[in-house]
Coordinates of C-alpha atoms in Angstrom, one line a residue:
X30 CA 3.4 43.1 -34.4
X31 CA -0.3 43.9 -34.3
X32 CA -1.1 40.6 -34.7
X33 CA 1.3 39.6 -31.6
X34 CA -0.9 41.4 -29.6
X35 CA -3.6 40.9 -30.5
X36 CA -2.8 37.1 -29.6
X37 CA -1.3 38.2 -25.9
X38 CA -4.9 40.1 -25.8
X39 CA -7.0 37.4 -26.5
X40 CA -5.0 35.0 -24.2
X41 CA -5.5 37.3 -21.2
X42 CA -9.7 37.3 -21.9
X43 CA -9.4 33.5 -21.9
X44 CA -7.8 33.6 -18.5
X45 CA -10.9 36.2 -17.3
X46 CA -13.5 35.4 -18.6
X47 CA -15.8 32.2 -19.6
X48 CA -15.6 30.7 -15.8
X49 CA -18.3 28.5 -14.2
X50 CA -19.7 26.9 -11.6
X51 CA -21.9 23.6 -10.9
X52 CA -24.3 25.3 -8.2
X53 CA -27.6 23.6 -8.8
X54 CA -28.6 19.9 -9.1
X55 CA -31.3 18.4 -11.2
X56 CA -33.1 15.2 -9.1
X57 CA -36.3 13.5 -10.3
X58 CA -36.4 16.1 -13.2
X59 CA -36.6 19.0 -10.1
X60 CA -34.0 21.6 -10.4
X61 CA -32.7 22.8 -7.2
X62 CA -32.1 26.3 -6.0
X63 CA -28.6 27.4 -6.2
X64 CA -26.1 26.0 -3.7
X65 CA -29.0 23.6 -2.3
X66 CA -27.6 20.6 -2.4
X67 CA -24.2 21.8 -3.9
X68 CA -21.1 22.8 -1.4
X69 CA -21.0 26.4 -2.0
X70 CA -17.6 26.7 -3.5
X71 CA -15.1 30.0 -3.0
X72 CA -15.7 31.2 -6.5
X73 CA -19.4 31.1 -6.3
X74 CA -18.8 35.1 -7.2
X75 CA -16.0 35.3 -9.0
X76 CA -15.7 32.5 -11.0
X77 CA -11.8 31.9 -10.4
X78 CA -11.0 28.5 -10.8
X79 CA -8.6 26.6 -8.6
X80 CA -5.1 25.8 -9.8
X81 CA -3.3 24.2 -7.3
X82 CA -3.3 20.1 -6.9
X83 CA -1.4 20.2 -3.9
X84 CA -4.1 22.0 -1.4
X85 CA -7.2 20.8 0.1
X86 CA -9.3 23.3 -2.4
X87 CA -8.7 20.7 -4.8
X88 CA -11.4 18.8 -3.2
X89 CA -14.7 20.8 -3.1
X90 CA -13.0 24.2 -3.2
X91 CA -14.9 25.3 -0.2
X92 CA -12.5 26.3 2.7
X93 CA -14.3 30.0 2.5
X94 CA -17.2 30.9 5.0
X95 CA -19.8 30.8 4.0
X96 CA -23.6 31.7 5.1
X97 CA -25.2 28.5 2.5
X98 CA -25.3 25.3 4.3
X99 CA -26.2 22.8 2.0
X100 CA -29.0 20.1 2.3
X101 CA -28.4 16.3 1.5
X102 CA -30.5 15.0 -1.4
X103 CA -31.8 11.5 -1.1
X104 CA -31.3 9.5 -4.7
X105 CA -31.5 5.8 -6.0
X106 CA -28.5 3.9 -7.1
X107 CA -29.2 3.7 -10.6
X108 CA -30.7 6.8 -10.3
X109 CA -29.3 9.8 -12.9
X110 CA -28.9 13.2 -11.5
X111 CA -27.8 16.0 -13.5
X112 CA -25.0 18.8 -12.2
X113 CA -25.8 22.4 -14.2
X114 CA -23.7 24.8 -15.2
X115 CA -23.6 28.7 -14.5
X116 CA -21.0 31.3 -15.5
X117 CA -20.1 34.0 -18.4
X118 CA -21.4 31.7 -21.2
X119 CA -23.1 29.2 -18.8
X120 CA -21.6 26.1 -20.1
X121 CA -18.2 24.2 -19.9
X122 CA -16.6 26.7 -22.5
X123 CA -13.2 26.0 -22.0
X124 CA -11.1 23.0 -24.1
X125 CA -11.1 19.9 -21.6
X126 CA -12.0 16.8 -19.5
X127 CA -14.9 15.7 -17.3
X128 CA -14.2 13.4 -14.4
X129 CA -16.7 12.8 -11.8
X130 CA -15.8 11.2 -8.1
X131 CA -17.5 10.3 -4.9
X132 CA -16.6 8.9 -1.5
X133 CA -18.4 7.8 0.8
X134 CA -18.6 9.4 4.6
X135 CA -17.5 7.1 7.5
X136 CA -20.3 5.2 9.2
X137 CA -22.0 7.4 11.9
X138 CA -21.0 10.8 10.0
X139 CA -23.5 12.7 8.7
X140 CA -22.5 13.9 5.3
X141 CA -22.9 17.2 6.0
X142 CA -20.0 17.6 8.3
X143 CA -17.5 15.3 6.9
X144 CA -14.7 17.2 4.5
X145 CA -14.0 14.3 2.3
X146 CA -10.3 14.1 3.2
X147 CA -8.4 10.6 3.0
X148 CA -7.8 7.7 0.5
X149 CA -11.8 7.9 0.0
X150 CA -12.6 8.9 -3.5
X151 CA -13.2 6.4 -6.3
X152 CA -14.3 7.8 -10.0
X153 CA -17.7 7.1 -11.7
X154 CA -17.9 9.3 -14.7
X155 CA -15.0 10.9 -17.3
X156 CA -15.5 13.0 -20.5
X157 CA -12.0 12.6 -22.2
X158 CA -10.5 14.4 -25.4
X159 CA -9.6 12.4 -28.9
X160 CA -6.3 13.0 -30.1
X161 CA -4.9 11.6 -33.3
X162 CA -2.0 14.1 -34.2
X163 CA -3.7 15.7 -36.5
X164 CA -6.4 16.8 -34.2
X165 CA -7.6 17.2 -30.7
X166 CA -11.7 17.5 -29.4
X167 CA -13.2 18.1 -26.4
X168 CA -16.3 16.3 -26.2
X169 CA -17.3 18.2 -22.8
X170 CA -17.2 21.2 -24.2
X171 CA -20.4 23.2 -24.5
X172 CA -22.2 21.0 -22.3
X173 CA -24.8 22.9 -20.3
X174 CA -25.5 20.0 -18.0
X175 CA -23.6 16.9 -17.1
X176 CA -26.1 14.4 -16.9
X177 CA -24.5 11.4 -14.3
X178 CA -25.6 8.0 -13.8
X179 CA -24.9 6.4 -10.3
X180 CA -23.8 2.8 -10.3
X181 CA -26.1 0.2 -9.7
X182 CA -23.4 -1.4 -7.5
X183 CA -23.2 1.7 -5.6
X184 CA -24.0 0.5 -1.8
X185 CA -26.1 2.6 0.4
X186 CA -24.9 5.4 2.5
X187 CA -24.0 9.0 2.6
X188 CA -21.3 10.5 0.1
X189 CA -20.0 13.3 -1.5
X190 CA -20.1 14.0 -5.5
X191 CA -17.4 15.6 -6.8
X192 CA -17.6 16.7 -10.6
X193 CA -14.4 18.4 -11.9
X194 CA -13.7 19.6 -15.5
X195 CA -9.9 20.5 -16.1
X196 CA -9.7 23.7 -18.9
X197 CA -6.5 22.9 -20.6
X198 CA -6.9 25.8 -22.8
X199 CA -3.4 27.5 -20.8
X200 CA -1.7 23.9 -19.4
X201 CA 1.2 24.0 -21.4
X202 CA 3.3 25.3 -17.9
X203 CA 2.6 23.7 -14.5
X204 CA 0.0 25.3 -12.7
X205 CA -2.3 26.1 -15.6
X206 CA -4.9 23.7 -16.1
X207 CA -8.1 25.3 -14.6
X208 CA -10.0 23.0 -12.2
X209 CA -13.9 23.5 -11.8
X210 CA -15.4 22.0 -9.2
X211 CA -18.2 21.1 -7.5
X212 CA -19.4 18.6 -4.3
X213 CA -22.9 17.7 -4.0
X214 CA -23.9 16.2 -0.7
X215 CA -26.3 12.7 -1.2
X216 CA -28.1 10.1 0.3
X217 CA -28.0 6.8 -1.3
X218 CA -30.7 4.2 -1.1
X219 CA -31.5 1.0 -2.4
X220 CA -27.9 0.3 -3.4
X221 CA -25.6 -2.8 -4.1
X222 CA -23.2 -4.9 -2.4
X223 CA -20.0 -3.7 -4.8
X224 CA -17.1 -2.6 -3.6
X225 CA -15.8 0.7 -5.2
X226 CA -12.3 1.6 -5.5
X227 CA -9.3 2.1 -6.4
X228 CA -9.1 5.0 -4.1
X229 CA -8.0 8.4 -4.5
X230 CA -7.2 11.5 -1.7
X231 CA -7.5 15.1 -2.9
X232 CA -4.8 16.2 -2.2
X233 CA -2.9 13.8 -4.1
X234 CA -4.8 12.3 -6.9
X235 CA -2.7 14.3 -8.5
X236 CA 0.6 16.0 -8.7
X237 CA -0.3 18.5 -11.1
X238 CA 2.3 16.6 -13.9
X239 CA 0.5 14.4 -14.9
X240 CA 0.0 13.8 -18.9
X241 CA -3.2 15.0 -19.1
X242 CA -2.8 18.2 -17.1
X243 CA 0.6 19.4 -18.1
X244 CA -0.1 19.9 -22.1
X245 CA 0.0 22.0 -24.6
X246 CA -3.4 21.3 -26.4
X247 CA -2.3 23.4 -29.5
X248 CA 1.4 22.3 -31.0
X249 CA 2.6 19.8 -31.5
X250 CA -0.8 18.1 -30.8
X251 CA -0.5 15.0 -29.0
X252 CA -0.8 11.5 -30.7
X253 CA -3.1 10.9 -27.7
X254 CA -4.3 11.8 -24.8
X255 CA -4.5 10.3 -21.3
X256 CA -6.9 11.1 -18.7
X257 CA -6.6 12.1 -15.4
X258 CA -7.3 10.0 -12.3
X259 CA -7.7 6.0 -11.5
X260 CA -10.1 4.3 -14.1
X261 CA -14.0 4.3 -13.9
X262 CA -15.5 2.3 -11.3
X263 CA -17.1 -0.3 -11.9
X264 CA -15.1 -1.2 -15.4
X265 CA -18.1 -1.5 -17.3
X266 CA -19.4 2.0 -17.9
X267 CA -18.8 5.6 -17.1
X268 CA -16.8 7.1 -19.6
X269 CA -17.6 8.4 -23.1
X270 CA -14.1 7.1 -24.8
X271 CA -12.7 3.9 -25.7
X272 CA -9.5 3.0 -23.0
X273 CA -11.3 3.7 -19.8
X274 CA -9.2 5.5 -17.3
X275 CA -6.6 5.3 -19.7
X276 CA -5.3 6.6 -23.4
X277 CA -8.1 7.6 -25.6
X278 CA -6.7 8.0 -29.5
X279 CA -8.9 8.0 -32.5
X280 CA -8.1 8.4 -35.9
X281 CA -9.7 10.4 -38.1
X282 CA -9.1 12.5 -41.2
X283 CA -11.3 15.5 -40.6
X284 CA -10.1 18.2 -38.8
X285 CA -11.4 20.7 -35.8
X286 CA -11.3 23.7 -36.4
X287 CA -11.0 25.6 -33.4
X288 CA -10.8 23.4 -29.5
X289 CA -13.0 26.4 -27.9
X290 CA -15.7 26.4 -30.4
X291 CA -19.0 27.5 -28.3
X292 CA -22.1 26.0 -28.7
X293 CA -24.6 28.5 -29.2
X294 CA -27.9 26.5 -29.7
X295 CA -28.9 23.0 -29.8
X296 CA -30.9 21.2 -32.6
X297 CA -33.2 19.1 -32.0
X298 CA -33.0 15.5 -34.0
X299 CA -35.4 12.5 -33.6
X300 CA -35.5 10.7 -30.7
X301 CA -36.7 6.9 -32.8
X302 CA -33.3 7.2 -34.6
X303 CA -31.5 3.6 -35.2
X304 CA -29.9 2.7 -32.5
X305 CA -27.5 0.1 -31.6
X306 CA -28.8 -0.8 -28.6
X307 CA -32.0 -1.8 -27.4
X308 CA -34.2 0.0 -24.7
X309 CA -35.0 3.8 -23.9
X310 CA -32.7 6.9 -22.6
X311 CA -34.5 8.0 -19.2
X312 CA -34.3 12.0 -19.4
X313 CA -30.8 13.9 -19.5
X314 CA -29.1 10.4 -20.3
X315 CA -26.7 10.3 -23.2
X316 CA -28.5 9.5 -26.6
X317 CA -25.9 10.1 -29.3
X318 CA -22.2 11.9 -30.2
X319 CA -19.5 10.6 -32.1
X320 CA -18.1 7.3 -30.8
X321 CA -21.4 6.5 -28.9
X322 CA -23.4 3.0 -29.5
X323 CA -25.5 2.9 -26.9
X324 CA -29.6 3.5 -27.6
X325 CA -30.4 6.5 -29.1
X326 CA -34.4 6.3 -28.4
X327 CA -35.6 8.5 -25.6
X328 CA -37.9 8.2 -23.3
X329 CA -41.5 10.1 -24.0
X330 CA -42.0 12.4 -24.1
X331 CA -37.8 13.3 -24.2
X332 CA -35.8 14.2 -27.6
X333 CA -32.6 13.7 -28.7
X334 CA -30.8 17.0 -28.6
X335 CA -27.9 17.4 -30.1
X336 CA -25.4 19.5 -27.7
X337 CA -22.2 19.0 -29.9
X338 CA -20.5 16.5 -32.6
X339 CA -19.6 14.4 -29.7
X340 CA -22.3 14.5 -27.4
X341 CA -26.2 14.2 -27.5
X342 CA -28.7 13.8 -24.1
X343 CA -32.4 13.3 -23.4
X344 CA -34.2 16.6 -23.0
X345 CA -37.9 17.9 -23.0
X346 CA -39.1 18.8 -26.3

């Protein structure tokens, strides 16, 4: 019986505690003040994330007043910006996936007063989970920052970022994965002629049964896992599984011992490492993690830092 409760106890912590937020935005390796460039969202204080699919808090989770009116940062496409992480730890403790969407304000709109609503939102970015059977991992787990490259192909204009990660640590009923969310307002320049799609609305990307967001992480653990959303725009890059926008399954033999192990401290590992790819990683670009082949070789005076198993990014020494 001890034991029994001791479970119920822990559970309830989990559903308190370890929240977080995306508040500040890293451009041109200049961090921004809090809620600069980010939408401040309703659980800027709090932490509470947002649970329901069906309302418009799904999208930027900013219907609350609020006195911080955000500016619009002016970025590259091509250019990689970097969304950071604050809460109680400050990274993405919980088990679970990364996507990242934008959309693209009407012309004439300014940014700043357009809410995103409509058949607008295409994804650029997703950090699934590997699923075998046997085990399940989180690659996005721990991260402290969530480093995001904007497509070449991206074409010029005013849009909104949205970065969620789904905590699937309590999905097993409807209405419990945990959505995090933040929308950062930007102005693109010197973009491409592509043409970015399919297109989502929030509400309605989701109806909250999908797969990947109504699932019990923890028995019986799934043969594989499917993520969330359309598939990554463009087709070529964006995601750090194999199946883009689709099933991600890996075998392996090892096994994980926990899905909400918290990364307490980096290690730092050399950034001349062999790589399978040629060229340099600019600074908070993905150098390494389990699955990855792209170039592990930063850019000076950057290092290879190891954040977990499954994910490594460009940092200052």
């Amino acid at each position: 019986m001890k034991s029994f409760f001791a479970l119920v106890a822990s559970v309830l912590v989990a559903k308190t505690s370890a929240h977080y937020v995306f508040p500040d935005l890293i451009v041109g390796g200049v961090t921004s003040s809090d809620w600069q460039y980010t939408r401040q969202t309703n659980n800027w204080q709090d932490l509470n994330p947002q649970t329901d699919v069906t309302v418009s808090d799904i999208r930027c989770y900013d219907s609350a007043e609020s006195d911080s009116a955000p500016d619009t940062a002016t970025v590259n496409a091509g250019d990689t910006i970097t969304m950071t992480v604050y809460g109680n730890p400050a990274n993405l403790y919980h088990p679970g996936v990364l996507n990242v969407y934008m959309a693209q304000a009407p012309s004439g709109t300014d940014v700043a007063d357009w809410d995103g609503s409509g058949s607008v939102w295409f994804k650029i970015y997703e950090i699934s989970a590997i699923a075998n059977g046997q085990t399940i991992t989180f690659p996005s787990t721990g991260l402290t920052q969530v480093p995001i490259t904007l497509p070449t192909e991206l074409p010029s204009g005013q849009y909104l970022l949205r970065t969620e990660h789904i905590a699937l640590h309590v999905a097993s009923s409807y209405g419990g994965a945990q959505f995090y969310i933040g929308c950062v307002q930007l102005n693109v320049e010197n973009g491409g002629s592509g043409t970015p799609g399919p297109l989502v609305a929030f509400p309605g990307a989701y109806t909250g049964y999908e797969p990947g967001i109504l699932i019990d992480i923890y028995y019986p653990i799934p043969d594989n896992y499917t993520q969330p959303g359309p598939p990554v725009w463009p087709s070529t890059g964006g995601s750090t599984t194999t199946g883009i926008g689709s099933t991600s399954t890996v075998k392996s033999t090892s096994t994980v011992k926990s899905t909400t192990t918290v990364v307490s401290s980096t290690t730092k590992t050399s950034s001349s490492a062999t790589s399978t790819a040629t060229g340099t990683v600019a600074e908070y670009g993905q150098c390494g993690g389990q699955g990855y082949t792209g170039s592990t070789v930063c850019a000076s005076p950057f290092v290879c830092t190891e954040s977990n198993e499954y994910y490594s990014q460009c940092l200052p020494a």
